Coordinates of C-alpha atoms and ligand atoms in Angstrom, one line a residue:
Chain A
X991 CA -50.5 -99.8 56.0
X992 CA -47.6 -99.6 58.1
X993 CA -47.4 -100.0 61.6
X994 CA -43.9 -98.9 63.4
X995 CA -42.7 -101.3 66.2
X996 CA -40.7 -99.1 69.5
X997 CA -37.4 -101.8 70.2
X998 CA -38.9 -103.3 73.0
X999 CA -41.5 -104.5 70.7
X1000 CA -39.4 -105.9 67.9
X1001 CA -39.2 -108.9 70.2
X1002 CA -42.3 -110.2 69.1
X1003 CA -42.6 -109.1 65.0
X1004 CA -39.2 -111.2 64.8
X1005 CA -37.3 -108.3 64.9
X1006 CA -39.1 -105.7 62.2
X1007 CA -39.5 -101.9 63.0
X1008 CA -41.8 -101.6 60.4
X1009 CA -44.7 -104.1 59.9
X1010 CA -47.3 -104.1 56.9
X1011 CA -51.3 -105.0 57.9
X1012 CA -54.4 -104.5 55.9
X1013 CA -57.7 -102.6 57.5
X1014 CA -59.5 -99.9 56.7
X1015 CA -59.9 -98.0 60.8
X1016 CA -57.6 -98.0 63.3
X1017 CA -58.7 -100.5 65.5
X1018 CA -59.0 -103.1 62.4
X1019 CA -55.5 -102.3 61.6
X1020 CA -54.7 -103.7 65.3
X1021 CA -57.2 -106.6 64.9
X1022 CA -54.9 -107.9 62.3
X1023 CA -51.7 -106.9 63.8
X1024 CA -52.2 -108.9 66.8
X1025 CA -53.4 -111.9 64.3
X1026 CA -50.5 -111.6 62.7
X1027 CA -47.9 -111.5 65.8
X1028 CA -49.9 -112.8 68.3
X1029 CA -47.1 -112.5 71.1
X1030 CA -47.4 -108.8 70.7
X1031 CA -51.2 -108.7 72.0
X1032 CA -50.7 -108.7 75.6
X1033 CA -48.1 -106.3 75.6
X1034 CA -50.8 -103.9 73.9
X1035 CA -54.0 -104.5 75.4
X1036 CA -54.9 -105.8 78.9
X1037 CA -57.0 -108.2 79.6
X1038 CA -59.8 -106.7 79.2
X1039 CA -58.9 -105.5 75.8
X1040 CA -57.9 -102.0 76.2
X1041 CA -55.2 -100.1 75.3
X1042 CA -52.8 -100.0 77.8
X1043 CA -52.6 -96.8 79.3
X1044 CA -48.6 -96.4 78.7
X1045 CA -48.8 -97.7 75.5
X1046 CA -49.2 -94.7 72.7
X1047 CA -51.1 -94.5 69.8
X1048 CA -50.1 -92.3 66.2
X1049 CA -51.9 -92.0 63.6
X1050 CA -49.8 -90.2 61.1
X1051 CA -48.5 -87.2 63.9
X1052 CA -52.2 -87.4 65.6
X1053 CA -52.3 -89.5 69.0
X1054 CA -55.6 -91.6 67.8
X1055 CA -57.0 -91.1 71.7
X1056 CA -57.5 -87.2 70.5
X1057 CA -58.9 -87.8 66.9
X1058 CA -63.0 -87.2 66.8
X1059 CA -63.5 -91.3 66.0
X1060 CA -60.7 -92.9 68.4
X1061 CA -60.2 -96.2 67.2
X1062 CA -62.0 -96.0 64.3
X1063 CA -60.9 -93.6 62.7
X1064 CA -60.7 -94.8 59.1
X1065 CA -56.7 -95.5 57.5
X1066 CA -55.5 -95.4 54.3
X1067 CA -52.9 -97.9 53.1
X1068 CA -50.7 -94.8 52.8
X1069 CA -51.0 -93.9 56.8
X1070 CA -48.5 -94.9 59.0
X1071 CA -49.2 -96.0 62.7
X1072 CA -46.8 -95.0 65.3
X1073 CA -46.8 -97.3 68.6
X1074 CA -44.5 -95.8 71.1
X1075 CA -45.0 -96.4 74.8
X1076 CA -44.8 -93.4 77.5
X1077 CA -41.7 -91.6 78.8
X1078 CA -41.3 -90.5 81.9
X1079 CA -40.2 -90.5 85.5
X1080 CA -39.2 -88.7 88.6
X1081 CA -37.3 -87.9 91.7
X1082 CA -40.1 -87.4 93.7
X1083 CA -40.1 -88.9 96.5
X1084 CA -43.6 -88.6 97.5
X1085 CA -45.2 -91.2 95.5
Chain B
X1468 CA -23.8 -103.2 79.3
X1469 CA -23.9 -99.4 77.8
X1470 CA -21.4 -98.1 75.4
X1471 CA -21.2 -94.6 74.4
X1472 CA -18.6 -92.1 73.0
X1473 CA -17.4 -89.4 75.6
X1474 CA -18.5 -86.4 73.9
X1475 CA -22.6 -87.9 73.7
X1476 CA -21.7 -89.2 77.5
X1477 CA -20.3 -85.2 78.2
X1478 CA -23.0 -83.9 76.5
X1479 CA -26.0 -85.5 78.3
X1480 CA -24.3 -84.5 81.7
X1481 CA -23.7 -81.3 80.3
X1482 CA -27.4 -81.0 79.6
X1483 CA -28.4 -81.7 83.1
X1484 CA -26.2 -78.6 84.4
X1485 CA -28.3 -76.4 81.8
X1486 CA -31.1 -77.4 83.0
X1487 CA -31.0 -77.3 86.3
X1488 CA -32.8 -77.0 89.2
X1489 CA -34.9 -79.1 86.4
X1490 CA -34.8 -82.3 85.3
X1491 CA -33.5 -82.8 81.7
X1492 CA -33.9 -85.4 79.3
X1493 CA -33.7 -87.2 76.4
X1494 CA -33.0 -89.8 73.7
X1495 CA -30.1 -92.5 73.1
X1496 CA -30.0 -93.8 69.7
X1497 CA -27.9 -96.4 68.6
X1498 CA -28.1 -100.5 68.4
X1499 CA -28.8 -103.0 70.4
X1500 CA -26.8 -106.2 70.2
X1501 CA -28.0 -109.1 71.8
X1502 CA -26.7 -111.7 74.2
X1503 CA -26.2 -114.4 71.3
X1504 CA -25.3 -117.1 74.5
X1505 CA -21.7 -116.7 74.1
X1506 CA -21.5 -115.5 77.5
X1507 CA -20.8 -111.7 75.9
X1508 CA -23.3 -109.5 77.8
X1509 CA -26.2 -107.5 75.5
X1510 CA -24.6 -104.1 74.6
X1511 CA -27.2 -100.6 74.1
X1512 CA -24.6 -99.1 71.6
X1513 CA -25.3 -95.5 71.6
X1514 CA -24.6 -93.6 68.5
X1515 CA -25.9 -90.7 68.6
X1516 CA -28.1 -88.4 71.3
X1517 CA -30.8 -86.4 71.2
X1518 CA -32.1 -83.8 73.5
X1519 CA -35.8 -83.6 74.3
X1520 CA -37.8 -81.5 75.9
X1521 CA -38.9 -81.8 79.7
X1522 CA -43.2 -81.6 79.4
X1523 CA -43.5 -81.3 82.9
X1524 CA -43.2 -77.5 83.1
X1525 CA -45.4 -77.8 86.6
X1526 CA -43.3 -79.9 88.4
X1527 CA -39.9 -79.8 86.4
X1528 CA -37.6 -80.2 89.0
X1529 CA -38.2 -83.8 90.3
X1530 CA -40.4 -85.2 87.1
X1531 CA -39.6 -85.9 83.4
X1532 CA -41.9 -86.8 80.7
X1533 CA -41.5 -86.5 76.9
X1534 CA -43.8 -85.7 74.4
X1535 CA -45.0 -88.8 72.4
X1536 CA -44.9 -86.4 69.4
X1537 CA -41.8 -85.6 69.9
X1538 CA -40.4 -89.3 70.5
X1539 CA -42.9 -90.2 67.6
X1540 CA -40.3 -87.6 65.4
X1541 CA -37.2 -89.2 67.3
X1542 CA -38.2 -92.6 66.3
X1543 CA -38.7 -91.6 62.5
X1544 CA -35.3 -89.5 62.8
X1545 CA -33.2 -92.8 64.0
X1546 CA -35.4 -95.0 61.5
X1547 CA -33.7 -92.5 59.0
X1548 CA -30.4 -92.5 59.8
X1549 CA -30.7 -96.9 60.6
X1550 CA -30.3 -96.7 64.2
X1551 CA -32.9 -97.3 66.9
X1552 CA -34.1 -95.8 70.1
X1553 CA -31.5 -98.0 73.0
X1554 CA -32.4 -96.1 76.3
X1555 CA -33.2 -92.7 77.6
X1556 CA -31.4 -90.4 80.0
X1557 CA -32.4 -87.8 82.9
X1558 CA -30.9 -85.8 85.1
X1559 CA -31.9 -85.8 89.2
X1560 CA -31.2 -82.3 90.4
X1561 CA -29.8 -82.4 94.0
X1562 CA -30.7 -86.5 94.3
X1563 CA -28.6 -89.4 94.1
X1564 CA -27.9 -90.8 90.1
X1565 CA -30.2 -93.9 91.2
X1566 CA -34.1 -94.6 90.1
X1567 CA -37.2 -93.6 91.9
X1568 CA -40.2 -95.9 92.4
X1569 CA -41.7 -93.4 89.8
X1570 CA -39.1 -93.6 87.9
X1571 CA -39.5 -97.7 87.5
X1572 CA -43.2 -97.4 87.6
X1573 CA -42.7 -95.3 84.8
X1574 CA -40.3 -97.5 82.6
X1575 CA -41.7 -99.0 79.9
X1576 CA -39.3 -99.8 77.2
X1577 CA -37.8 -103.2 78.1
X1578 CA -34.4 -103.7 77.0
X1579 CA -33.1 -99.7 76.8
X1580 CA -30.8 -98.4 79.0
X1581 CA -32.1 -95.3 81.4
X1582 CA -29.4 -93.1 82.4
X1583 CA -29.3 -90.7 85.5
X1584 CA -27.2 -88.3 86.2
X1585 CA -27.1 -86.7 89.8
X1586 CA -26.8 -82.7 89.2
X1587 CA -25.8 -81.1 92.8
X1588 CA -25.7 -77.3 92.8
X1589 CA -25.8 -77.0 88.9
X1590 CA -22.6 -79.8 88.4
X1591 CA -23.5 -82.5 86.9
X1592 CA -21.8 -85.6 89.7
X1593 CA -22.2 -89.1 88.9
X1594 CA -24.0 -90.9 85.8
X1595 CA -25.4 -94.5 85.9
X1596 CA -27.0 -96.4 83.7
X1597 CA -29.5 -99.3 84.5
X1598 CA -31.2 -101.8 82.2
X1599 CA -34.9 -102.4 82.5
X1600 CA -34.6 -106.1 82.4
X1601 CA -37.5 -108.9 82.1
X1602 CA -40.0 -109.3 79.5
X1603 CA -43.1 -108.2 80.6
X1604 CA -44.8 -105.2 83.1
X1605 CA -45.4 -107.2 85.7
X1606 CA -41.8 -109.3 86.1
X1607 CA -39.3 -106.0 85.0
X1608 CA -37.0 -104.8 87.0
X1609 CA -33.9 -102.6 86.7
X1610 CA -31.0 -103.8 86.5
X1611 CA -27.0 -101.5 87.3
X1612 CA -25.3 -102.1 83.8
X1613 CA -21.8 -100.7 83.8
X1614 CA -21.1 -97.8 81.3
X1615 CA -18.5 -98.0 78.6
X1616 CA -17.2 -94.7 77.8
X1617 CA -15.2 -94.9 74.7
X1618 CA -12.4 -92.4 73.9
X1619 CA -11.4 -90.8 70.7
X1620 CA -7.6 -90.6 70.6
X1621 CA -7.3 -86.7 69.8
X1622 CA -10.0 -86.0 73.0
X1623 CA -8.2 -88.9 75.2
X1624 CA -6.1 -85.5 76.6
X1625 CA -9.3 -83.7 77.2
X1626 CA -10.9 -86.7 78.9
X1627 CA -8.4 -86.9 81.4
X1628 CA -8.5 -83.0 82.4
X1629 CA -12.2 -83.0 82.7
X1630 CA -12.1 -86.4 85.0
X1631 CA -9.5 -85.0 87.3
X1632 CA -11.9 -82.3 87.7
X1633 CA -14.7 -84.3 88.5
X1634 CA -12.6 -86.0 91.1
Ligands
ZN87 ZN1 -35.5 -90.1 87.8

């Protein structure tokens, strides 16, 4: 399926917005993503191996964190994943 | 360094005075060309912008967020039209056009420009740009990048009005 890269990203796919990986659930799609661009893992994941809390997930237009099965969620080579990190900020001067 | 045309820059200071007392904000979409080591600084190259709604309907006026829908529909719009996402711009209603700690805890995409414009009383004042530098969470930082507005010859006339007004 394909898996879209957000430009900050791009750095480690060697410059592709859209990348191709085989699985059949979400988080096997990731499995082989990081396999196959293995500079992009950290930037995903911490250490401990979860998602990073910035870092969102789409599945098709769903945000896989709200879909019944998370993670593993089955895909279909005709999905598309979405990876798109958080937006957002503030004048607020009370942090 | 950011380059942008003057009516995109106009527009996303004109969307801060619509806005306000809220924040605005919104999408830059363009290209990014790199440093190749010739000494030429990297360039965000916006091409086109697009507006975005402000989520943060409980506390508009001093945060921003956007929906990851709605940058997941930005990001297949400028996959469409060959361009991709360069930076992001907000407006700070009544505060300085410089970044909050919540606005760099809050940066994430590394390499894109994040523009500010300072809004006081509804006018939108100054607009800078900064570039979240570095290559990882822990070692980014934000950087001033100068702004490169870039004229159209038949709006050159118009330009200079409007900046004699700002003056
Ligand atoms: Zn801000």
């Amino acid at each position: 399926m394909n898996i879209h890269i957000p430009t900050p990203l791009r750095a480690y796919t060697g410059g592709l917005e859209t990348v191709s990986v085989a699985g059949t659930t979400v988080s096997s799609v990731f499995q082989q993503l990081t396999v196959q661009y293995p500079e992009l893992k950290p930037h995903l994941f911490t250490p401990e191996g979860k998602l990073r809390s910035f870092v969102n997930v789409y599945l098709n237009d769903d945000d896989i964190r709200y879909l019944p099965n998370k993670e593993e969620t089955a895909a279909n080579d005709s999905d598309e994943l979405t990876i798109i990190p958080s937006i957002a900020g503030g004048t607020s001067c009370r942090l | 360094m950011l380059r942008i045309h003057y009516a995109d820059y106009e527009a996303l200071r004109t969307h801060g005075e619509e806005t306000y007392p809220n924040e605005c904000c919104g999408v830059l979409l363009g290209k990014n060309i790199a440093d190749e080591g010739n000494g030429a600084e990297a360039v965000n190259h916006v091409q086109q912008i697009v507006r975005a709604g402000n989520t943060r309907t409980d506390s508009a006026h001093n945060r921003y967020n956007i929906a990851p829908q709605e940058l997941v529909k930005i990001q297949r719009q400028a996959r469409g039209l060959g361009l991709d996402i360069v930076g992001f711009y907000h407006s700070h209603p009544d505060h300085p056009a410089q970044w909050s700690k919540t606005d760099f805890a809050e940066a994430h995409w590394l390499g894109c420009s994040y523009v500010i414009t300072s809004v006081e009383q509804g006018k939108a004042a100054l607009t800078n740009s900064f570039l979240l530098s570095g290559t990882t969470e822990e070692d980014k930082t934000f950087e001033d990048e100068p702004i490169q507005i870039d004229i159209a010859p038949n709006v050159a006339e118009a330009a200079a009005q409007t900046q004699k007004g700002q003056a």
